[in-house]
PDB file of C-alpha atoms in Angstrom:
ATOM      1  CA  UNK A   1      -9.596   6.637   5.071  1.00  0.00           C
ATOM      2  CA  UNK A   2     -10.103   4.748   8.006  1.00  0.00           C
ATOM      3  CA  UNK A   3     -13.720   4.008   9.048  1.00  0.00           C
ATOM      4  CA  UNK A   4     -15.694   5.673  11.636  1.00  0.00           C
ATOM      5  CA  UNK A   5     -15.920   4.661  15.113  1.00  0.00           C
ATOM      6  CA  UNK A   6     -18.437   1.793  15.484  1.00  0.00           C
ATOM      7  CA  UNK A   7     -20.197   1.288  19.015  1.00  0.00           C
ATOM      8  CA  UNK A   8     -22.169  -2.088  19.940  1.00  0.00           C
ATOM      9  CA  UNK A   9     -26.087  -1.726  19.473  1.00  0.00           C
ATOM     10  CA  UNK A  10     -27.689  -1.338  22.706  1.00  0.00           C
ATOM     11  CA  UNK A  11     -30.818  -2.669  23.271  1.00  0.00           C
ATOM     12  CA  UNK A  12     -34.040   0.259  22.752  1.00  0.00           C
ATOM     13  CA  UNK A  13     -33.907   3.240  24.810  1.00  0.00           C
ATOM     14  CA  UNK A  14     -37.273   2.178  26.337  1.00  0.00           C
ATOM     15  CA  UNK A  15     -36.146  -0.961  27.233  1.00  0.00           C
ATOM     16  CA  UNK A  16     -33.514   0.530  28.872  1.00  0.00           C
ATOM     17  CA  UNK A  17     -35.114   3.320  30.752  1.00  0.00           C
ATOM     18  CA  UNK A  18     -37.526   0.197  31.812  1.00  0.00           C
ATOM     19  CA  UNK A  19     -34.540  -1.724  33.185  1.00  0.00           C
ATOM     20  CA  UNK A  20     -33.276   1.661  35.237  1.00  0.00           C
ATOM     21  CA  UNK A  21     -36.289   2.427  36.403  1.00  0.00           C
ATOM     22  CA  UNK A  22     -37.399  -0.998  37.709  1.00  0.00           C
ATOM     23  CA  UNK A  23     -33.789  -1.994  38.857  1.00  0.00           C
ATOM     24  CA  UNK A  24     -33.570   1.521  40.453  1.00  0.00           C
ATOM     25  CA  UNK A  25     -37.025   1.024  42.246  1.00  0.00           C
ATOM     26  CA  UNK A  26     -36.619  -2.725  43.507  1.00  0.00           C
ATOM     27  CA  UNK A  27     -33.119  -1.472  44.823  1.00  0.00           C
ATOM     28  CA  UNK A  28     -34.725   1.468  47.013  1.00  0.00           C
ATOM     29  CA  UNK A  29     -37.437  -1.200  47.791  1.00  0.00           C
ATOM     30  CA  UNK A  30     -34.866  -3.691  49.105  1.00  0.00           C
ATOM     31  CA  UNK A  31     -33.138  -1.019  51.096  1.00  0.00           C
ATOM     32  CA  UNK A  32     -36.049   0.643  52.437  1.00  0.00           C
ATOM     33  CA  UNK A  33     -37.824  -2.737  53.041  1.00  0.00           C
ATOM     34  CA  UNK A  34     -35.222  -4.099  55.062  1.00  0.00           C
ATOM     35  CA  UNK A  35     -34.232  -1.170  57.179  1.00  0.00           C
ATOM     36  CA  UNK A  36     -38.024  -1.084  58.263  1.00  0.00           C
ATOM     37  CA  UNK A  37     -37.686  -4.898  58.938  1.00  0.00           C
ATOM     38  CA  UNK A  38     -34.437  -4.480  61.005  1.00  0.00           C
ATOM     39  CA  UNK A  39     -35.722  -2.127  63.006  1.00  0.00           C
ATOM     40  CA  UNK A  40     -38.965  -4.148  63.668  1.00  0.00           C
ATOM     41  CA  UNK A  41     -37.350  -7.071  64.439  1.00  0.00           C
ATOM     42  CA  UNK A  42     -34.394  -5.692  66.499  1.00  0.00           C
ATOM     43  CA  UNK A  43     -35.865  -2.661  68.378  1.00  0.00           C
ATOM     44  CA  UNK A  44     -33.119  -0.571  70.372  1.00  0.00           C
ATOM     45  CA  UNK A  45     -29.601  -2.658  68.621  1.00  0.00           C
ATOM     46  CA  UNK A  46     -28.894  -0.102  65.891  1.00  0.00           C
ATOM     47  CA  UNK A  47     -25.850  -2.284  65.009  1.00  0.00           C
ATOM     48  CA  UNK A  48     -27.725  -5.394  64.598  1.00  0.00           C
ATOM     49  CA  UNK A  49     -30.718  -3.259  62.561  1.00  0.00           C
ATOM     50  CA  UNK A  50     -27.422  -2.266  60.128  1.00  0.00           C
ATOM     51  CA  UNK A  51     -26.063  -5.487  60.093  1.00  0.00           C
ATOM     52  CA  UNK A  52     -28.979  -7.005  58.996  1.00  0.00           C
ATOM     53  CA  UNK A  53     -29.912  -3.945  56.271  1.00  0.00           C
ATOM     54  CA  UNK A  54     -26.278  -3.616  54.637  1.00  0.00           C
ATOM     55  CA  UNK A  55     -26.462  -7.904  53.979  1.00  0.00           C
ATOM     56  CA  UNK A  56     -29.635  -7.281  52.468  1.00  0.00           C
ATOM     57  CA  UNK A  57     -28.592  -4.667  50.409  1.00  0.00           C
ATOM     58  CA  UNK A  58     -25.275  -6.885  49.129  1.00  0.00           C
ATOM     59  CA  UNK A  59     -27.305 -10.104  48.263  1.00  0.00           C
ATOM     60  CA  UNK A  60     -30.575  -7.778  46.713  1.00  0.00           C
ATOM     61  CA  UNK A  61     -27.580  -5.353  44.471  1.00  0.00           C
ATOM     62  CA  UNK A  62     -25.764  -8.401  43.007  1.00  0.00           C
ATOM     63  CA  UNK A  63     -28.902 -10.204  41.719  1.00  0.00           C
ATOM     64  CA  UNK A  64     -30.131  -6.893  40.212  1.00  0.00           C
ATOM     65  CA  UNK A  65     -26.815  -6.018  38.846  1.00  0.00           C
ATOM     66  CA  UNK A  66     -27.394  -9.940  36.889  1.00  0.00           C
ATOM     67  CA  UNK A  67     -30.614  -9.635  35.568  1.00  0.00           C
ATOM     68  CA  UNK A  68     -30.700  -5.727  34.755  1.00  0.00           C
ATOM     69  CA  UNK A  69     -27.651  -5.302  33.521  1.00  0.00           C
ATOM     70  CA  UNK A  70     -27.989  -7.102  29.995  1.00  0.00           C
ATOM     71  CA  UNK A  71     -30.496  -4.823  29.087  1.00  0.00           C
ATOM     72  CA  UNK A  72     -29.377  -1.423  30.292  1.00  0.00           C
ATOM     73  CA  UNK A  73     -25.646  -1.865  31.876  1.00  0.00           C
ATOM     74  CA  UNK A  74     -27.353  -1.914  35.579  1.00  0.00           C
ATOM     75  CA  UNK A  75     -26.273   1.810  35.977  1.00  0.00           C
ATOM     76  CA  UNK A  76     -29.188   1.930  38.777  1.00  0.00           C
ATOM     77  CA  UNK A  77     -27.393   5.444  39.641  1.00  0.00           C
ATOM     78  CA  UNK A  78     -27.162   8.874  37.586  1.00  0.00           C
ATOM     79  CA  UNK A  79     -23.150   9.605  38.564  1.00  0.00           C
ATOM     80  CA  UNK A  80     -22.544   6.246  36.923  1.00  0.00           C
ATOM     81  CA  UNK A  81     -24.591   7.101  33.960  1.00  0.00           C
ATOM     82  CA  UNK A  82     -22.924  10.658  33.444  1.00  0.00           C
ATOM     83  CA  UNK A  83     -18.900   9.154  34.426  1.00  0.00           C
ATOM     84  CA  UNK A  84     -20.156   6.314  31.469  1.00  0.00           C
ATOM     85  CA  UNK A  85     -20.919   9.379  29.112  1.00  0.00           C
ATOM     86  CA  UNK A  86     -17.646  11.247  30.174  1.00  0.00           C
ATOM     87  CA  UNK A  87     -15.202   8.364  29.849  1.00  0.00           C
ATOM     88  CA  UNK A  88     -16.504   7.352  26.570  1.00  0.00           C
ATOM     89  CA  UNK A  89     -17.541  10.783  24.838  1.00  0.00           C
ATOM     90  CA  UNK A  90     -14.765  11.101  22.895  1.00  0.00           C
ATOM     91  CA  UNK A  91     -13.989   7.578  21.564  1.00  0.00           C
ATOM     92  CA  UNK A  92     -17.802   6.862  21.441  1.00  0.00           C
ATOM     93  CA  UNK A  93     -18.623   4.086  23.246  1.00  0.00           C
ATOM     94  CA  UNK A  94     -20.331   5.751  26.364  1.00  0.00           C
ATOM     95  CA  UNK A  95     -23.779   7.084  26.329  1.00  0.00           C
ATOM     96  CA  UNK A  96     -25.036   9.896  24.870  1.00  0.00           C
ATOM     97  CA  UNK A  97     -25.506  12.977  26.421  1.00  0.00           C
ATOM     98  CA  UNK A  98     -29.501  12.368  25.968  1.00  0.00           C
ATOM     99  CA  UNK A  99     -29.046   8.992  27.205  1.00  0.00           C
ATOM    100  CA  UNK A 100     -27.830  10.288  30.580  1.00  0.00           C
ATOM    101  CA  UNK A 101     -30.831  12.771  31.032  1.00  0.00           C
ATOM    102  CA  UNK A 102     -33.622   9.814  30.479  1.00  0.00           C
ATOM    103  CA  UNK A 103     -31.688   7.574  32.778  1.00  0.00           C
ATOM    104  CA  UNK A 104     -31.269  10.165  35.632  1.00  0.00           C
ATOM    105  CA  UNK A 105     -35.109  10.366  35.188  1.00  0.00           C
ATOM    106  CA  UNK A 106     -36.124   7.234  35.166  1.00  0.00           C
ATOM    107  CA  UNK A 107     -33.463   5.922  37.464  1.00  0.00           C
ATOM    108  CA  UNK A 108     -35.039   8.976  40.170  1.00  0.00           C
ATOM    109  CA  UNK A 109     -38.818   8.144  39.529  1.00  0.00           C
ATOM    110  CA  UNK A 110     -38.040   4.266  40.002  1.00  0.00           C
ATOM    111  CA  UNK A 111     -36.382   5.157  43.477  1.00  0.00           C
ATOM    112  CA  UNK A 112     -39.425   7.049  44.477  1.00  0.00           C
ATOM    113  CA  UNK A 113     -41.523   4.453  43.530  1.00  0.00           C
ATOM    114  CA  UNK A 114     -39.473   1.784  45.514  1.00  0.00           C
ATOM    115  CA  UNK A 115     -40.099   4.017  48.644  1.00  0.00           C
ATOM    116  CA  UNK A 116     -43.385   4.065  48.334  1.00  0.00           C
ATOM    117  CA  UNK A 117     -44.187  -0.062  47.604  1.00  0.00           C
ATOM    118  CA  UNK A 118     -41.452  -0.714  50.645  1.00  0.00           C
ATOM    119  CA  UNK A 119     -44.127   1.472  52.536  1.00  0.00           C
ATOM    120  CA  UNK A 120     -47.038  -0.185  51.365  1.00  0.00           C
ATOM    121  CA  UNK A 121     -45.409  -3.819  51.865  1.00  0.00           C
ATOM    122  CA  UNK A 122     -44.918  -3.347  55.638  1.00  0.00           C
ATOM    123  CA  UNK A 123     -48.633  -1.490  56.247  1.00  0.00           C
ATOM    124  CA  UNK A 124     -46.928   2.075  56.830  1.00  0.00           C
ATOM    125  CA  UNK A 125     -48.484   5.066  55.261  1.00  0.00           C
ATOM    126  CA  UNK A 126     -47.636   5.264  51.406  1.00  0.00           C
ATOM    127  CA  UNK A 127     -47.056   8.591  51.736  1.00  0.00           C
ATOM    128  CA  UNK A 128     -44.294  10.137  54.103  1.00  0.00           C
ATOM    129  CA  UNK A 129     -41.254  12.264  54.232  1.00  0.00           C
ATOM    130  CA  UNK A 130     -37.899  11.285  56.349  1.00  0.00           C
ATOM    131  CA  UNK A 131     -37.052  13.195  59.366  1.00  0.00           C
ATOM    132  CA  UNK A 132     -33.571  11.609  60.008  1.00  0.00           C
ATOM    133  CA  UNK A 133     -31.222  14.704  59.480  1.00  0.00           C
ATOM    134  CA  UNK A 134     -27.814  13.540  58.034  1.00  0.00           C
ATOM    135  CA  UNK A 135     -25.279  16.652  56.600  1.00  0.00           C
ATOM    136  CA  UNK A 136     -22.816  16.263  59.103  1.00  0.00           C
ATOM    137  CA  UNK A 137     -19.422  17.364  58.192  1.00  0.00           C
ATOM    138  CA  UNK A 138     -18.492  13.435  58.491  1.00  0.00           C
ATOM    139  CA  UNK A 139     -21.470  12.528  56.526  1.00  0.00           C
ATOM    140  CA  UNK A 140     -20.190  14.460  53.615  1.00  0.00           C
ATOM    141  CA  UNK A 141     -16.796  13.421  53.637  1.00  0.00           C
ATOM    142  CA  UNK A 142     -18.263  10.406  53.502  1.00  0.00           C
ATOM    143  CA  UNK A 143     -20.449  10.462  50.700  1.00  0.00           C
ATOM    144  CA  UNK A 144     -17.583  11.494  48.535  1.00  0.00           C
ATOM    145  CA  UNK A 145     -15.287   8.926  49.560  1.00  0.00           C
ATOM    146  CA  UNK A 146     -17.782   6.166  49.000  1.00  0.00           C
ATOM    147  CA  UNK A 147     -19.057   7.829  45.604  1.00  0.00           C
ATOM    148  CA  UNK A 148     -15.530   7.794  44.290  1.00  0.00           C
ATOM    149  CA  UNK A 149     -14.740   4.163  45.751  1.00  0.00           C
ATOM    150  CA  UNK A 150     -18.106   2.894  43.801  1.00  0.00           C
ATOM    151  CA  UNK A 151     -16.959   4.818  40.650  1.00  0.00           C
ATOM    152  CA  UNK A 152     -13.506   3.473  40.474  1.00  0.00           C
ATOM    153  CA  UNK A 153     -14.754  -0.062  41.199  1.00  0.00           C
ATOM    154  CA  UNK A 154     -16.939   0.110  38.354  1.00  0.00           C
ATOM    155  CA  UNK A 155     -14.699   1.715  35.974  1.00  0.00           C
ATOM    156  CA  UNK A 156     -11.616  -0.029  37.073  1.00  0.00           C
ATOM    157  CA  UNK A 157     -13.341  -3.709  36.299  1.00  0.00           C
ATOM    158  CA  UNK A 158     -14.787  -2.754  33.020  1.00  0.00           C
ATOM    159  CA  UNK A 159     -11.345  -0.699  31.919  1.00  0.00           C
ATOM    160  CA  UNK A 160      -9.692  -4.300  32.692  1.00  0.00           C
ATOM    161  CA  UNK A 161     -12.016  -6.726  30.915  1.00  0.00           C
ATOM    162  CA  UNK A 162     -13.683  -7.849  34.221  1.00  0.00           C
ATOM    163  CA  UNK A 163     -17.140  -6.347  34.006  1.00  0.00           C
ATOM    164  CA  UNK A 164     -18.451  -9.890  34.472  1.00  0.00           C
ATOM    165  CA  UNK A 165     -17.381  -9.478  38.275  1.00  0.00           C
ATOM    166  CA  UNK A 166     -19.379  -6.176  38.779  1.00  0.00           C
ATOM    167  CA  UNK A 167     -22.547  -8.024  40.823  1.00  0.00           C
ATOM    168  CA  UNK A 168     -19.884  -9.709  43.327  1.00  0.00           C
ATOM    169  CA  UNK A 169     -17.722  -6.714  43.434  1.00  0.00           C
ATOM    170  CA  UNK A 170     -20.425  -3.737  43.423  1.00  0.00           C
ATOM    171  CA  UNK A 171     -22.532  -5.116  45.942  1.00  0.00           C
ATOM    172  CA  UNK A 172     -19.149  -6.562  48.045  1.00  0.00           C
ATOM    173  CA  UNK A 173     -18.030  -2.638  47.782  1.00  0.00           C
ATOM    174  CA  UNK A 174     -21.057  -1.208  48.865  1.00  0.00           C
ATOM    175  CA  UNK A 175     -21.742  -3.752  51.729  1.00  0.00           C
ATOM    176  CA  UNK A 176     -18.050  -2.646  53.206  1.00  0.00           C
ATOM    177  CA  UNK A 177     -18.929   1.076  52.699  1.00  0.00           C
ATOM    178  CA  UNK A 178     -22.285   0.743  55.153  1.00  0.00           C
ATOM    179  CA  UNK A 179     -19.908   0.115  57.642  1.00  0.00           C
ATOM    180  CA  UNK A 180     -16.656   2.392  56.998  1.00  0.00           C
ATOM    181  CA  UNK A 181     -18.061   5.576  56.094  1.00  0.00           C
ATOM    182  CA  UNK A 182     -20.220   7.515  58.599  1.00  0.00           C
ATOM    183  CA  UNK A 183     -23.032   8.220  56.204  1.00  0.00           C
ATOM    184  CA  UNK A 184     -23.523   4.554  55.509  1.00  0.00           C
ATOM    185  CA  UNK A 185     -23.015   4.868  51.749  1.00  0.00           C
ATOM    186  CA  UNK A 186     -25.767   6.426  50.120  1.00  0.00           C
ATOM    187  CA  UNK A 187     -23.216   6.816  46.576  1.00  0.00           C
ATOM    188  CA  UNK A 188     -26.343   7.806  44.908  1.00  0.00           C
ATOM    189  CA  UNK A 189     -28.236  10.809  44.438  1.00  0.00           C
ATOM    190  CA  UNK A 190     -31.624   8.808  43.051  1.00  0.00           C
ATOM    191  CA  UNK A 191     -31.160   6.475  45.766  1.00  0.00           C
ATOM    192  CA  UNK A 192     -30.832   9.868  48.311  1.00  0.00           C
ATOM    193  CA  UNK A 193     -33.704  11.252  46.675  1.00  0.00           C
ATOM    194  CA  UNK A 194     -36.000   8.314  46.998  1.00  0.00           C
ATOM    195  CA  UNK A 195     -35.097   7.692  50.659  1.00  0.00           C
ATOM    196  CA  UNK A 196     -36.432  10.981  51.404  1.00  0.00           C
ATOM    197  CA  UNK A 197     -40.132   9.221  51.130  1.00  0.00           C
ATOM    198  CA  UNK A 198     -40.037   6.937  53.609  1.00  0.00           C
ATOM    199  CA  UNK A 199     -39.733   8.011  57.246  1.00  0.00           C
ATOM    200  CA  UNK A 200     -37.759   4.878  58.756  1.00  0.00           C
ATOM    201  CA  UNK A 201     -34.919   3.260  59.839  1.00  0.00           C
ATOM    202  CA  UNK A 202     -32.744   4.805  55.925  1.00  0.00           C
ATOM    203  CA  UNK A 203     -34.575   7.757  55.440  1.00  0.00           C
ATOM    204  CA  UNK A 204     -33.328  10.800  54.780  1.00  0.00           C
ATOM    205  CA  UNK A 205     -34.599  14.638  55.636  1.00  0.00           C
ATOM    206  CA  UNK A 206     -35.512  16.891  52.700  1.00  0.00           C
ATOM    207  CA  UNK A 207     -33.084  19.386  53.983  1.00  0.00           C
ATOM    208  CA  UNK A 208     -29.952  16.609  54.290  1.00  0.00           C
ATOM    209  CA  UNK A 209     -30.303  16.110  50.354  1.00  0.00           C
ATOM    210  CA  UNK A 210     -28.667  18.951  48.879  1.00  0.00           C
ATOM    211  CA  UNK A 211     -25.306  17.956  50.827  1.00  0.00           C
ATOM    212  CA  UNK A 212     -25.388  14.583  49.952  1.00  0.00           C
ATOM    213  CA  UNK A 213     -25.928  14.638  45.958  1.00  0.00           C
ATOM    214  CA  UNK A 214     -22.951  17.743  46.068  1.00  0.00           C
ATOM    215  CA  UNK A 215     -20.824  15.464  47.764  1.00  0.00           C
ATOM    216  CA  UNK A 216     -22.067  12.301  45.202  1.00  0.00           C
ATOM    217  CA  UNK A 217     -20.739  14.736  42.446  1.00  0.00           C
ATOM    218  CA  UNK A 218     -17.469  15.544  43.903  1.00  0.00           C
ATOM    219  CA  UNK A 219     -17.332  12.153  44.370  1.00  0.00           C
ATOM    220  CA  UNK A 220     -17.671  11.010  41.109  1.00  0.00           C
ATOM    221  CA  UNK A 221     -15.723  13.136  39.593  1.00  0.00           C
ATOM    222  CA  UNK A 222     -12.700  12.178  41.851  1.00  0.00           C
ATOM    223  CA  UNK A 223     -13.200   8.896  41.186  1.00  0.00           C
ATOM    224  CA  UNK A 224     -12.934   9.050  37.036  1.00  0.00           C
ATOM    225  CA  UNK A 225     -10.325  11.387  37.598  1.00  0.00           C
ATOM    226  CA  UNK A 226      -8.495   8.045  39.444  1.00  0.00           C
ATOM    227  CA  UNK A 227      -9.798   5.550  36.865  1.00  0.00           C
ATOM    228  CA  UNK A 228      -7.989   7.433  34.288  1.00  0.00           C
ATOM    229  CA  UNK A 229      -4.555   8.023  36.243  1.00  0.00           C
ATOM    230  CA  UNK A 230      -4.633   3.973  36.597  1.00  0.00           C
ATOM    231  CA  UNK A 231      -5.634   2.826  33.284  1.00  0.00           C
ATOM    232  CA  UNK A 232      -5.258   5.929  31.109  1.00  0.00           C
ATOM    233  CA  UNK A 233      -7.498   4.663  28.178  1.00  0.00           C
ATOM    234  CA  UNK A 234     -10.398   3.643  30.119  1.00  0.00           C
ATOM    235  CA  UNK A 235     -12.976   5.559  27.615  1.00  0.00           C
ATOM    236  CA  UNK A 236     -12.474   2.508  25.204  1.00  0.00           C
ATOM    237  CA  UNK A 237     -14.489   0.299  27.182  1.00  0.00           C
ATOM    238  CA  UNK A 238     -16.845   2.955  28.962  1.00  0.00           C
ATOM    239  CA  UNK A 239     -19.717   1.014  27.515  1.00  0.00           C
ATOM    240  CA  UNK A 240     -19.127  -1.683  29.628  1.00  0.00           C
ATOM    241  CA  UNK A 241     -20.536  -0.210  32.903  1.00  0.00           C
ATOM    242  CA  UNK A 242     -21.689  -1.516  35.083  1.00  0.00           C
ATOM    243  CA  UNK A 243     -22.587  -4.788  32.895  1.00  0.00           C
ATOM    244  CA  UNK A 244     -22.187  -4.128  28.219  1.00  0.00           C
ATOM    245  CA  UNK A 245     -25.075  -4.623  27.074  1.00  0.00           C
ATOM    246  CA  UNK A 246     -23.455  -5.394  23.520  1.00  0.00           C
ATOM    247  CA  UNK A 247     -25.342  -7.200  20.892  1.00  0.00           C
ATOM    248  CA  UNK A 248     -22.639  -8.564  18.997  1.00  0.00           C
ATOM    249  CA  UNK A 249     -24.055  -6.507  15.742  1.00  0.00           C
ATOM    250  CA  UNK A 250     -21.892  -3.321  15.177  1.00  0.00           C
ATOM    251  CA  UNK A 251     -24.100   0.227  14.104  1.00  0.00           C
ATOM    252  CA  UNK A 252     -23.167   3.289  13.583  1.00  0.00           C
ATOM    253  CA  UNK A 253     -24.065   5.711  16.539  1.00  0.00           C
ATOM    254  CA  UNK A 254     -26.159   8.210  14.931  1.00  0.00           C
TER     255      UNK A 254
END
């Protein structure tokens, strides 16, 4: 008989939830921070005030992909946690189901949290809710299209053995996406929800949400559906999103 399927250890699921939550909080804190900058230090040039908050974003992504990812994969986002568990369910190297659930959480409370400290850092009330309406028709067309782009970058570089690239190409993917798609790339519905509480320059109305995580979901699922029509057996390295976190010490998943 042939042995069963072995998975790399990950590090502790506390450890991990610690990494999403943190990662997921300094990465709403980041874009938050700096769209409240921009728009303080370039009143009335909204194309300067995105300029300066999607090359923010890029540099702050990468070096959170880096030192995250080791510990948790740097998922920072629930549709990458959930396309992880779907690639790799069967050949069991994604994560488990219960896996998923405690990242979305954690991942969702960290991006809440990084609203509020990007508040606090620049003197504004703590406590606020976005009035910038955004479910356009455009704006969910493109929230899909730039869901599934980030999903099949992922995907795509761990399939083909280059998860090492994911900081560079992530955060080069979603710099791009600020400026091609009308919604300015949210690609994340804990990053949607957390911009809800923070009333500046990439907030987001209450009301606007429901639209944009829909369209996240669609999204993701059209993007594994094109990871697997271009490399067919990409659940074998599913694990390896965004960044493996393997051990080197082989365990049986239980």
């Amino acid at each position: 008989m042939s042995p069963e399927p072995r998975e790399p250890a990950r590090p502790p699921l506390a450890r991990r939830l610690l990494a999403e939550g943190v990662g997921t909080a300094l990465l709403v804190a980041v874009v938050v921070g700096s769209g409240i900058a921009a728009q303080t230090l370039s009143p009335g040039d909204v194309g300067l005030q995105l300029l300066q908050n999607s090359l923010t974003t890029v540099f702050g992504l990468g070096v959170l992909i880096l030192v995250f990812g080791p510990v948790s994969g740097a998922h920072l986002n629930p549709v990458v946690s959930a396309v992880d568990w779907f690639l790799g369910r069967r050949s069991g190297t994604g994560l488990p189901v219960r896996d998923v659930v405690a990242y979305t959480g954690a991942q969702t409370a960290g991006a809440v949290a990084g609203a509020w400290l990007a508040n606090a850092m620049f003197d504004l009330p703590v406590w606020q809710v976005a009035t910038t309406a955004r479910t356009t028709g455009g704006h969910v067309i493109a929230e899909v299209v730039a869901t599934a782009g980030l999903v099949a970058v992922v995907f795509a570089l761990a399939r083909s053995g280059r998860a090492a690239l994911s900081a560079v190409a992530v955060a080069s993917y979603i710099g791009a996406a600020y400026w091609f798609t009308s919604s300015t790339s949210f690609a994340n519905p804990a990053v949607t929800v957390g911009r809800v509480f923070s009333d500046t320059f990439a907030g987001i109305a209450p009301g606007s949400v429901p639209g944009f995580v829909a369209a996240q979901v669609v999204g993701a699922g059209l993007g594994a559906a094109l990871v697997l029509a271009l490399y067919p057996d990409a659940r074998a390295s599913a694990g390896d999103a965004v960044v493996p976190t393997d051990t080197g010490t082989p365990t049986r998943r239980g």
